[in-house]
Tab-separated table of C-alpha atoms and ligand atoms in Angstrom:
chain	number	residue	atom	x	y	z
M	18	MET	CA	116.874	69.900	154.529
M	19	ARG	CA	115.894	68.384	151.178
M	20	LYS	CA	114.843	65.089	152.748
M	21	ARG	CA	112.276	66.759	154.997
M	22	PHE	CA	110.054	67.549	152.053
M	23	LEU	CA	110.286	64.075	150.578
M	24	LYS	CA	106.999	62.379	149.933
M	25	GLU	CA	106.458	58.780	151.034
M	26	SER	CA	105.847	57.485	147.556
M	27	LEU	CA	107.868	59.062	144.820
M	28	SER	CA	106.103	59.070	141.522
M	29	GLY	CA	109.296	59.368	139.512
M	30	VAL	CA	109.725	61.660	136.536
M	31	SER	CA	106.850	64.139	136.278
M	32	GLU	CA	104.367	63.818	133.540
M	33	VAL	CA	105.042	66.565	131.070
M	34	TRP	CA	101.597	66.678	129.460
M	35	TRP	CA	102.175	70.372	128.717
M	36	GLU	CA	105.126	69.860	126.356
M	37	ILE	CA	104.603	71.477	122.946
M	38	PRO	CA	107.510	70.629	120.637
M	39	GLY	CA	109.434	73.734	119.648
M	40	HIS	CA	107.537	75.843	122.178
M	41	LEU	CA	107.904	74.115	125.550
M	42	ASP	CA	110.483	71.334	125.616
M	43	VAL	CA	112.359	69.461	128.283
M	44	ARG	CA	116.003	68.775	127.407
M	45	ASN	CA	118.461	67.311	129.883
M	46	ASN	CA	115.827	67.824	132.574
M	47	ARG	CA	115.709	71.580	131.850
M	48	LEU	CA	112.883	73.713	130.518
M	49	TYR	CA	113.306	75.314	127.105
M	50	ILE	CA	110.954	77.958	125.764
M	51	ALA	CA	111.194	78.352	122.005
M	52	ASN	CA	114.512	76.489	122.122
M	53	THR	CA	115.896	78.889	124.735
M	54	ASP	CA	116.929	77.713	128.190
M	55	ALA	CA	114.402	79.288	130.585
M	56	GLU	CA	116.974	79.761	133.369
M	57	LYS	CA	119.235	81.565	130.945
M	58	LEU	CA	116.426	83.969	130.080
M	59	ALA	CA	115.933	84.609	133.791
M	60	GLN	CA	119.648	85.293	134.209
M	61	GLU	CA	119.786	87.633	131.243
M	62	HIS	CA	116.628	89.625	131.897
M	63	GLY	CA	116.079	89.198	135.623
M	64	THR	CA	112.942	87.986	137.380
M	65	PRO	CA	110.024	88.166	137.696
M	66	LEU	CA	109.777	87.953	133.924
M	67	TYR	CA	107.035	87.327	131.387
M	68	VAL	CA	108.263	85.416	128.347
M	69	TYR	CA	106.091	85.301	125.220
M	70	ASN	CA	106.852	83.010	122.328
M	71	GLY	CA	105.877	85.094	119.303
M	72	ASP	CA	106.094	82.102	116.984
M	73	ARG	CA	103.570	80.240	119.134
M	74	ILE	CA	101.216	83.245	119.009
M	75	VAL	CA	101.398	83.143	115.216
M	76	GLU	CA	100.807	79.371	115.210
M	77	ASN	CA	97.740	79.710	117.421
M	78	PHE	CA	96.327	82.456	115.227
M	79	SER	CA	97.020	80.429	112.064
M	80	ARG	CA	95.303	77.378	113.516
M	81	ILE	CA	92.086	79.367	113.872
M	82	LYS	CA	92.358	80.661	110.305
M	83	GLU	CA	92.960	77.149	109.004
M	84	ALA	CA	90.053	75.622	110.927
M	85	PHE	CA	87.667	78.103	109.301
M	86	ALA	CA	89.340	77.762	105.909
M	87	ALA	CA	88.634	74.019	106.078
M	88	SER	CA	84.940	74.973	106.192
M	89	GLY	CA	85.383	77.458	103.365
M	90	ALA	CA	85.179	80.575	105.581
M	91	LYS	CA	87.459	83.520	106.233
M	92	PRO	CA	86.298	85.155	109.453
M	93	ARG	CA	87.297	88.494	110.853
M	94	ILE	CA	89.476	87.388	113.748
M	95	HIS	CA	89.312	90.248	116.222
M	96	PHE	CA	92.097	89.719	118.745
M	97	ALA	CA	90.656	90.499	122.205
M	98	MET	CA	93.515	92.739	123.259
M	99	LYS	CA	92.329	92.795	126.863
M	100	ALA	CA	94.057	89.387	127.114
M	101	ASN	CA	97.467	90.842	126.238
M	102	SER	CA	97.872	94.372	124.934
M	103	HIS	CA	101.623	94.633	124.350
M	104	LEU	CA	102.367	96.621	121.204
M	105	ALA	CA	104.698	93.844	120.072
M	106	VAL	CA	101.911	91.249	120.339
M	107	LEU	CA	99.469	93.498	118.475
M	108	GLN	CA	101.960	94.193	115.697
M	109	LEU	CA	102.677	90.512	115.301
M	110	LEU	CA	98.973	89.784	114.933
M	111	LEU	CA	98.400	92.712	112.606
M	112	LYS	CA	100.868	91.083	110.199
M	113	GLN	CA	98.788	87.893	110.380
M	114	GLY	CA	95.648	89.757	109.316
M	115	ALA	CA	94.007	90.190	112.725
M	116	TRP	CA	91.259	92.644	113.594
M	117	ILE	CA	90.817	94.107	117.074
M	118	ASP	CA	88.295	93.792	119.875
M	119	ALA	CA	88.867	96.785	122.157
M	120	VAL	CA	87.027	97.455	125.401
M	121	SER	CA	88.316	100.912	126.331
M	122	VAL	CA	89.210	104.106	124.494
M	123	ASP	CA	92.861	103.649	125.346
M	124	GLU	CA	92.808	100.098	123.988
M	125	VAL	CA	91.545	101.624	120.739
M	126	LYS	CA	94.379	104.166	120.811
M	127	ILE	CA	96.975	101.469	121.522
M	128	ALA	CA	95.652	99.380	118.613
M	129	LEU	CA	95.883	102.438	116.329
M	130	LYS	CA	99.405	103.079	117.607
M	131	ALA	CA	100.276	99.468	116.769
M	132	GLY	CA	99.182	100.214	113.209
M	133	PHE	CA	95.697	98.697	113.005
M	134	PRO	CA	93.493	100.585	110.548
M	135	ARG	CA	90.428	102.026	112.304
M	136	GLU	CA	88.115	99.906	110.099
M	137	ARG	CA	89.519	96.786	111.747
M	138	ILE	CA	88.708	97.902	115.282
M	139	LEU	CA	85.431	97.165	117.045
M	140	PHE	CA	84.867	98.887	120.366
M	141	THR	CA	82.759	96.866	122.803
M	142	GLY	CA	82.464	98.814	126.009
M	143	THR	CA	80.143	98.650	128.956
M	144	SER	CA	78.988	101.592	131.068
M	145	VAL	CA	80.380	103.917	128.406
M	146	SER	CA	80.509	107.652	129.205
M	147	ASN	CA	79.695	110.569	126.913
M	148	SER	CA	83.301	111.647	126.927
M	149	GLU	CA	84.326	108.163	125.739
M	150	LEU	CA	81.628	108.184	123.053
M	151	LYS	CA	82.921	111.528	121.742
M	152	GLN	CA	86.480	110.251	121.604
M	153	LEU	CA	85.376	107.060	119.829
M	154	ALA	CA	83.440	109.116	117.278
M	155	GLU	CA	86.560	111.212	116.647
M	156	LEU	CA	88.636	108.061	116.270
M	157	SER	CA	86.038	106.748	113.767
M	158	VAL	CA	85.931	103.201	115.065
M	159	LYS	CA	82.860	100.979	115.047
M	160	ILE	CA	80.915	101.089	118.286
M	161	ASN	CA	79.187	97.977	119.562
M	162	ILE	CA	76.185	99.252	121.534
M	163	ASP	CA	75.765	97.724	124.993
M	164	SER	CA	72.687	99.541	126.349
M	165	PHE	CA	69.704	101.727	125.524
M	166	SER	CA	71.319	104.461	127.608
M	167	GLN	CA	74.375	104.360	125.355
M	168	MET	CA	72.196	104.462	122.253
M	169	GLU	CA	70.182	107.464	123.491
M	170	ARG	CA	73.368	109.363	124.316
M	171	MET	CA	74.927	108.483	120.958
M	172	LYS	CA	71.822	110.057	119.390
M	173	GLN	CA	72.177	113.182	121.560
M	174	LEU	CA	75.821	113.399	120.472
M	175	SER	CA	74.705	113.114	116.795
M	176	PHE	CA	76.731	109.940	116.275
M	177	LYS	CA	77.249	109.387	112.554
M	178	GLY	CA	79.654	106.445	112.604
M	179	GLU	CA	79.185	102.723	112.205
M	180	ALA	CA	77.659	100.607	114.950
M	181	SER	CA	76.538	97.142	115.902
M	182	ILE	CA	74.503	95.879	118.832
M	183	ARG	CA	75.576	93.478	121.577
M	184	TRP	CA	72.872	91.224	122.898
M	185	ASN	CA	72.714	88.734	125.722
M	186	PRO	CA	71.666	85.418	124.160
M	187	GLY	CA	70.418	84.085	127.490
M	188	GLU	CA	73.063	81.456	128.104
M	189	GLY	CA	76.696	81.818	129.060
M	190	ALA	CA	79.807	79.743	129.753
M	191	GLY	CA	83.262	80.312	131.191
M	192	HIS	CA	86.055	78.781	133.235
M	193	HIS	CA	84.753	80.579	136.340
M	194	GLU	CA	81.567	82.310	137.374
M	195	HIS	CA	83.386	85.638	137.073
M	196	THR	CA	84.041	85.101	133.365
M	197	ILE	CA	80.512	84.181	132.241
M	198	THR	CA	79.156	87.155	130.327
M	199	ALA	CA	75.702	86.054	129.168
M	200	GLY	CA	72.637	84.613	130.872
M	201	LYS	CA	71.073	85.759	134.146
M	202	PHE	CA	72.522	88.383	136.495
M	203	ILE	CA	74.778	89.721	133.748
M	204	LYS	CA	75.422	93.401	133.073
M	205	PHE	CA	76.402	93.075	129.401
M	206	GLY	CA	74.335	93.628	126.278
M	207	ILE	CA	70.678	94.066	125.430
M	208	PRO	CA	68.483	91.315	126.917
M	209	GLU	CA	66.483	89.008	124.700
M	210	HIS	CA	63.102	90.557	125.449
M	211	ARG	CA	64.295	94.005	124.252
M	212	ILE	CA	66.547	93.156	121.314
M	213	GLU	CA	63.970	93.851	118.587
M	214	GLU	CA	63.125	97.140	120.282
M	215	ALA	CA	66.837	98.005	120.196
M	216	PHE	CA	67.024	97.510	116.435
M	217	ARG	CA	63.824	99.530	115.890
M	218	LYS	CA	65.282	102.342	117.958
M	219	ALA	CA	68.619	102.238	116.130
M	220	LYS	CA	66.727	102.479	112.852
M	221	ALA	CA	64.602	105.372	114.095
M	222	PHE	CA	67.801	107.151	115.184
M	223	GLY	CA	69.256	106.682	111.700
M	224	PHE	CA	72.268	104.703	112.942
M	225	LYS	CA	74.370	102.728	110.474
M	226	VAL	CA	73.977	99.349	112.159
M	227	GLY	CA	76.029	96.719	110.371
M	228	GLY	CA	76.047	93.827	112.791
M	229	LEU	CA	74.988	91.866	115.824
M	230	HIS	CA	77.336	90.743	118.582
M	231	GLN	CA	77.360	88.187	121.366
M	232	HIS	CA	80.058	87.138	123.800
M	233	ILE	CA	78.974	84.392	126.172
M	234	GLY	CA	82.075	84.229	128.344
M	235	SER	CA	85.727	83.415	128.582
M	236	GLY	CA	87.616	80.149	128.825
M	237	TRP	CA	85.090	77.526	127.812
M	238	LEU	CA	86.069	74.014	126.763
M	239	GLY	CA	84.494	70.606	126.209
M	240	LYS	CA	80.707	70.486	126.521
M	241	ASP	CA	80.478	74.275	126.692
M	242	VAL	CA	81.101	74.316	122.954
M	243	GLU	CA	77.571	72.867	122.579
M	244	VAL	CA	76.176	75.684	124.710
M	245	PHE	CA	78.070	78.167	122.554
M	246	LEU	CA	76.724	76.651	119.322
M	247	GLU	CA	73.163	76.906	120.654
M	248	THR	CA	73.730	80.621	121.195
M	249	VAL	CA	75.160	80.904	117.672
M	250	ASP	CA	71.874	79.541	116.355
M	251	LYS	CA	69.877	82.004	118.437
M	252	THR	CA	72.065	84.912	117.414
M	253	ILE	CA	71.677	84.152	113.714
M	254	ALA	CA	67.893	83.941	114.161
M	255	VAL	CA	67.928	87.355	115.883
M	256	ALA	CA	70.138	88.717	113.096
M	257	GLU	CA	67.541	87.581	110.521
M	258	LYS	CA	64.842	89.428	112.424
M	259	ALA	CA	67.079	92.489	112.819
M	260	GLN	CA	67.760	92.589	109.077
M	261	GLU	CA	63.997	92.633	108.483
M	262	ILE	CA	63.578	95.496	110.957
M	263	LEU	CA	66.458	97.484	109.468
M	264	GLY	CA	65.454	96.628	105.896
M	265	LYS	CA	69.049	95.785	104.983
M	266	LYS	CA	71.566	92.964	105.157
M	267	PHE	CA	74.125	92.780	107.919
M	268	GLU	CA	77.788	93.237	107.191
M	269	PHE	CA	78.879	90.882	109.998
M	270	ILE	CA	77.785	88.788	112.951
M	271	ASP	CA	80.282	88.679	115.795
M	272	PHE	CA	80.171	85.554	117.954
M	273	GLY	CA	82.622	86.895	120.534
M	274	GLY	CA	85.567	85.167	122.154
M	275	GLY	CA	85.957	82.489	124.767
M	276	PRO	CA	87.683	79.365	123.340
M	277	GLY	CA	89.660	77.913	126.238
M	278	ILE	CA	93.050	76.310	126.609
M	279	PRO	CA	94.020	73.356	128.812
M	280	TYR	CA	95.587	74.647	132.027
M	281	SER	CA	95.744	71.207	133.682
M	282	LYS	CA	96.250	67.666	132.434
M	283	ASP	CA	92.597	66.682	132.851
M	284	GLN	CA	91.511	69.380	130.385
M	285	LYS	CA	91.413	68.629	126.673
M	286	GLN	CA	92.476	70.808	123.762
M	287	PHE	CA	89.781	73.131	122.451
M	288	PRO	CA	87.845	71.415	119.619
M	289	LEU	CA	88.647	74.052	117.050
M	290	GLU	CA	87.271	72.164	114.020
M	291	LYS	CA	83.953	71.512	115.729
M	292	TYR	CA	83.745	75.180	116.706
M	293	ALA	CA	84.578	76.538	113.254
M	294	LYS	CA	82.464	73.966	111.417
M	295	GLY	CA	79.610	74.591	113.830
M	296	ILE	CA	79.549	78.352	113.228
M	297	VAL	CA	79.941	78.046	109.454
M	298	GLY	CA	77.338	75.254	109.277
M	299	LYS	CA	74.765	77.273	111.196
M	300	MET	CA	75.343	80.349	109.044
M	301	GLU	CA	74.782	78.179	105.966
M	302	GLN	CA	71.668	76.500	107.413
M	303	HIS	CA	70.130	79.932	107.916
M	304	GLY	CA	71.333	81.151	104.520
M	305	MET	CA	73.017	84.018	106.377
M	306	ARG	CA	75.511	85.829	104.160
M	307	ALA	CA	76.979	88.256	106.707
M	308	GLU	CA	80.679	87.874	107.423
M	309	ILE	CA	81.628	85.823	110.477
M	310	ALA	CA	83.534	87.669	113.191
M	311	ILE	CA	85.049	86.124	116.321
M	312	GLU	CA	87.021	87.622	119.216
M	313	PRO	CA	89.482	85.125	120.672
M	314	GLY	CA	92.023	86.374	123.184
M	315	ARG	CA	93.137	83.565	125.473
M	316	TYR	CA	93.333	80.970	122.679
M	317	ILE	CA	95.843	83.082	120.758
M	318	VAL	CA	98.179	84.195	123.542
M	319	GLY	CA	97.423	82.036	126.612
M	320	ASP	CA	99.779	79.108	126.118
M	321	ALA	CA	102.394	81.312	124.420
M	322	GLY	CA	103.293	83.031	127.692
M	323	VAL	CA	105.392	81.734	130.578
M	324	PHE	CA	105.943	83.607	133.807
M	325	LEU	CA	109.352	83.150	135.452
M	326	THR	CA	109.828	83.772	139.137
M	327	GLU	CA	112.717	83.038	141.478
M	328	VAL	CA	112.623	80.963	144.661
M	329	ASN	CA	113.487	83.130	147.682
M	330	THR	CA	112.744	80.662	150.470
M	331	VAL	CA	112.108	76.934	150.856
M	332	GLU	CA	110.943	76.100	154.323
M	333	GLU	CA	108.809	73.759	156.394
M	334	LYS	CA	106.462	76.161	158.195
M	335	ASN	CA	103.223	74.593	159.441
M	336	ILE	CA	103.144	73.451	155.826
M	337	PRO	CA	106.051	73.321	153.358
M	338	VAL	CA	106.252	76.725	151.651
M	339	ILE	CA	108.161	77.856	148.601
M	340	GLY	CA	108.398	81.644	148.724
M	341	THR	CA	108.893	83.361	145.358
M	342	ASN	CA	109.883	86.861	144.288
M	343	SER	CA	106.469	87.601	142.754
M	344	GLY	CA	102.824	87.336	143.746
M	345	PHE	CA	99.256	87.990	142.708
M	346	ASN	CA	100.307	91.541	141.870
M	347	HIS	CA	101.930	90.015	138.765
M	348	LEU	CA	99.729	86.987	138.053
M	349	VAL	CA	96.354	87.230	139.731
M	350	ARG	CA	94.510	84.322	138.111
M	351	PRO	CA	95.109	81.766	140.898
M	352	ALA	CA	94.115	84.196	143.677
M	353	PHE	CA	91.231	85.739	141.730
M	354	TYR	CA	89.690	82.721	140.019
M	355	GLY	CA	91.299	79.791	141.855
M	356	SER	CA	92.855	78.946	138.482
M	357	HIS	CA	95.308	76.119	137.996
M	358	HIS	CA	98.652	76.959	136.398
M	359	GLU	CA	101.357	74.329	135.978
M	360	ILE	CA	104.492	75.218	137.930
M	361	ILE	CA	107.823	73.882	136.699
M	362	VAL	CA	111.225	73.876	138.345
M	363	CYS	CA	113.128	75.063	135.280
M	364	GLY	CA	116.494	73.471	136.061
M	365	ASN	CA	115.124	70.174	137.394
M	366	VAL	CA	111.872	69.547	135.553
M	367	GLY	CA	111.529	65.851	136.257
M	368	GLY	CA	113.415	65.711	139.555
M	369	ARG	CA	112.690	62.501	141.456
M	370	GLU	CA	112.949	63.965	144.923
M	371	LYS	CA	109.589	65.578	145.324
M	372	GLY	CA	107.622	67.366	147.958
M	373	GLU	CA	104.206	68.969	148.280
M	374	PHE	CA	104.293	72.713	148.642
M	375	MET	CA	102.371	75.888	148.918
M	376	VAL	CA	103.961	78.030	146.204
M	377	ALA	CA	103.544	81.462	147.691
M	378	GLY	CA	104.228	85.034	146.683
M	379	ASN	CA	105.969	87.840	148.504
M	380	LEU	CA	102.884	89.968	149.223
M	381	CYS	CA	101.412	90.585	152.643
M	382	GLU	CA	98.217	88.708	151.775
M	383	THR	CA	97.144	85.189	152.721
M	384	SER	CA	95.584	84.619	149.301
M	385	ASP	CA	98.946	85.290	147.669
M	386	VAL	CA	99.597	81.780	146.355
M	387	PHE	CA	100.148	80.301	142.916
M	388	ASN	CA	98.392	77.038	143.878
M	389	GLU	CA	94.667	76.954	143.042
M	390	THR	CA	93.945	77.357	146.733
M	391	LYS	CA	96.161	77.609	149.759
M	392	GLN	CA	94.917	74.182	150.933
M	393	GLU	CA	95.856	72.295	147.765
M	394	LEU	CA	99.591	71.771	147.929
M	395	ARG	CA	101.511	71.246	144.721
M	396	GLU	CA	103.778	68.265	144.117
M	397	LEU	CA	107.072	69.536	142.754
M	398	PRO	CA	110.697	68.486	142.540
M	399	ILE	CA	112.205	70.024	145.675
M	400	PRO	CA	113.648	73.364	144.605
M	401	LYS	CA	116.623	75.215	146.043
M	402	GLU	CA	116.655	78.858	146.937
M	403	GLY	CA	117.664	80.779	143.826
M	404	ASP	CA	116.022	78.263	141.479
M	405	ILE	CA	113.716	79.567	138.765
M	406	LEU	CA	110.099	78.452	138.580
M	407	ALA	CA	108.105	78.690	135.377
M	408	ILE	CA	104.375	79.280	135.656
M	409	LEU	CA	102.856	78.091	132.400
M	410	ASN	CA	99.931	79.382	130.341
M	411	ALA	CA	100.442	82.931	131.579
M	412	GLY	CA	100.195	84.730	128.228
M	413	ALA	CA	96.541	85.748	128.628
M	414	TYR	CA	95.150	87.811	131.498
M	415	GLY	CA	98.603	87.809	133.109
M	416	TYR	CA	100.582	91.029	132.695
M	417	VAL	CA	97.453	92.978	131.718
M	418	MET	CA	95.947	92.265	135.138
M	419	ALA	CA	99.158	93.076	137.028
M	420	SER	CA	99.212	95.817	139.647
M	421	ASN	CA	101.673	97.646	141.877
M	422	TYR	CA	100.197	96.321	145.112
M	423	ASN	CA	102.683	96.454	148.003
M	424	SER	CA	104.571	99.033	145.908
M	425	ARG	CA	106.173	96.439	143.738
M	426	PRO	CA	107.061	97.318	140.147
M	427	LYS	CA	105.596	95.344	137.266
M	428	PRO	CA	107.895	92.753	135.688
M	429	ALA	CA	109.732	92.984	132.398
M	430	CYS	CA	108.420	91.140	129.346
M	431	VAL	CA	110.464	89.458	126.651
M	432	MET	CA	109.256	88.158	123.304
M	433	LEU	CA	111.061	85.290	121.632
M	434	LEU	CA	110.684	85.521	117.884
M	435	ASN	CA	112.592	83.778	115.102
M	436	GLY	CA	115.269	82.634	117.532
M	437	LYS	CA	115.847	86.052	119.121
M	438	ALA	CA	114.807	87.520	122.488
M	439	HIS	CA	113.350	91.054	122.381
M	440	LEU	CA	112.616	93.114	125.456
M	441	VAL	CA	109.041	94.250	124.720
M	442	SER	CA	108.276	95.848	128.060
M	443	LYS	CA	110.842	97.150	130.506
M	444	ARG	CA	110.747	96.341	134.191
M	445	GLU	CA	109.156	99.164	136.152
M	446	THR	CA	111.251	101.084	138.644
M	447	LEU	CA	110.628	102.992	141.858
M	448	GLU	CA	110.429	106.159	139.728
M	449	ASP	CA	107.530	104.640	137.775
M	450	LEU	CA	105.724	103.881	141.017
M	451	VAL	CA	105.765	107.506	142.175
M	452	ARG	CA	105.794	109.234	138.780
M	453	LEU	CA	102.236	110.540	139.047
M	454	GLU	CA	102.398	111.505	142.678
M	455	SER	CA	103.197	114.841	144.247
M	456	GLU	CA	104.117	115.859	147.738
M	457	VAL	CA	102.049	118.230	149.797
M	458	GLY	CA	103.789	121.127	151.539
Y	523	PLP	C1	83.642	91.330	124.508
Y	523	PLP	C2	84.720	90.319	124.655
Y	523	PLP	N1	85.188	89.704	123.564
Y	523	PLP	C3	86.173	88.793	123.630
Y	523	PLP	C4	86.727	88.433	124.843
Y	523	PLP	C5	87.851	87.443	124.838
Y	523	PLP	O1	87.666	86.322	125.567
Y	523	PLP	P1	88.754	85.157	125.504
Y	523	PLP	O2	90.064	85.736	125.867
Y	523	PLP	O3	88.277	84.165	126.473
Y	523	PLP	O4	88.746	84.622	124.097
Y	523	PLP	C6	86.259	89.020	126.023
Y	523	PLP	C7	86.768	88.587	127.325
Y	523	PLP	O5	86.037	88.328	128.249
Y	523	PLP	C8	85.238	90.000	125.929
Y	523	PLP	O6	84.768	90.606	127.021
């Protein structure tokens, strides 16, 4: 059986470009996450399983702080909790001095539950309802205004809280078309030709507007940093104009999130120094004294998360297929964005006997594959049924985008912190799947 998958030319031990000492290591041909054998974690907690390395999350957060500190700045680092909203992750970041970027009322409530003070939470919603606006006003968090409609309704609701305005700086970037949030054909923010009008209106309404916000998209790397820095320049220029209109200085300018992480070996690390230096430099060039705010999500949690799934079947169909015990219901990025995630055979990382496989899920859907596309097969050491596969870089937009499609419960999540494994989210059960339902008759 094993021989049938063998490739003509064996490339030998796999390249482990993704190794991060102390976080992802290969020892005796086995994968270790935070010095813990990945297969052992799967045995102890079951699969499918999300594993987050809390120490890596802290490291990633600290790296951002340090990059800005090197340029003499101390930004508000709003963690974009849409990337990973586990209470345990939020609490870890709270201790590191994070702020919060929340995009729904319940995200705000979860952040408060995690212990974030309301002053550290910025709500950036889109298509926000009156009922949500009322709740946000009661919760006393800052509201980042996305539309004239929202502003008018905030006036009708006699909004007295703090606000800022999100604009669309005209250019966007992201790892996929779906994640670009500025430029043409984009629903977010106030467009360039109406931004001054927005500030005049906010002033006329008597709103306490303390800042300007942009977010150009998610998961940009390499040359996109230049695009981002151009928008930073434009945003600061608009902030200068807005200060004139409002007749007061801004408290902060928020440049949004988006710094990417390498998902495949051809992608480079995010140039954090260039990014931090670029923002700080442009603020200085303009003589802008407002505080810098940023909203990274993926950069903080993305590479800290590993998704473990078990091999159910290994078979030569019309193509060689590895069938796993999970699917796009648990990690949708490959099916949704065609994203690349490294897949590792945990107990035989560098196995020499390799094959090319479709790594598929257990859902009744053709798109249910963990390869970028169903046509691009993945070279892997030939696994056995029962082996554990690790899907790397699953800490951002993984569990938060999971669903119960095909009536399958969501996986458990474990956080490794200071040498200990903590269950931070239990595995769902059948009872959870039907909890909100009732029978008729
Ligand atoms: C308003 C806002 N801020 C921040 C982010 C975080 O993006 P990322 O996780 O790429 O840093 C997002 C995600 O798209 C967002 O919509």
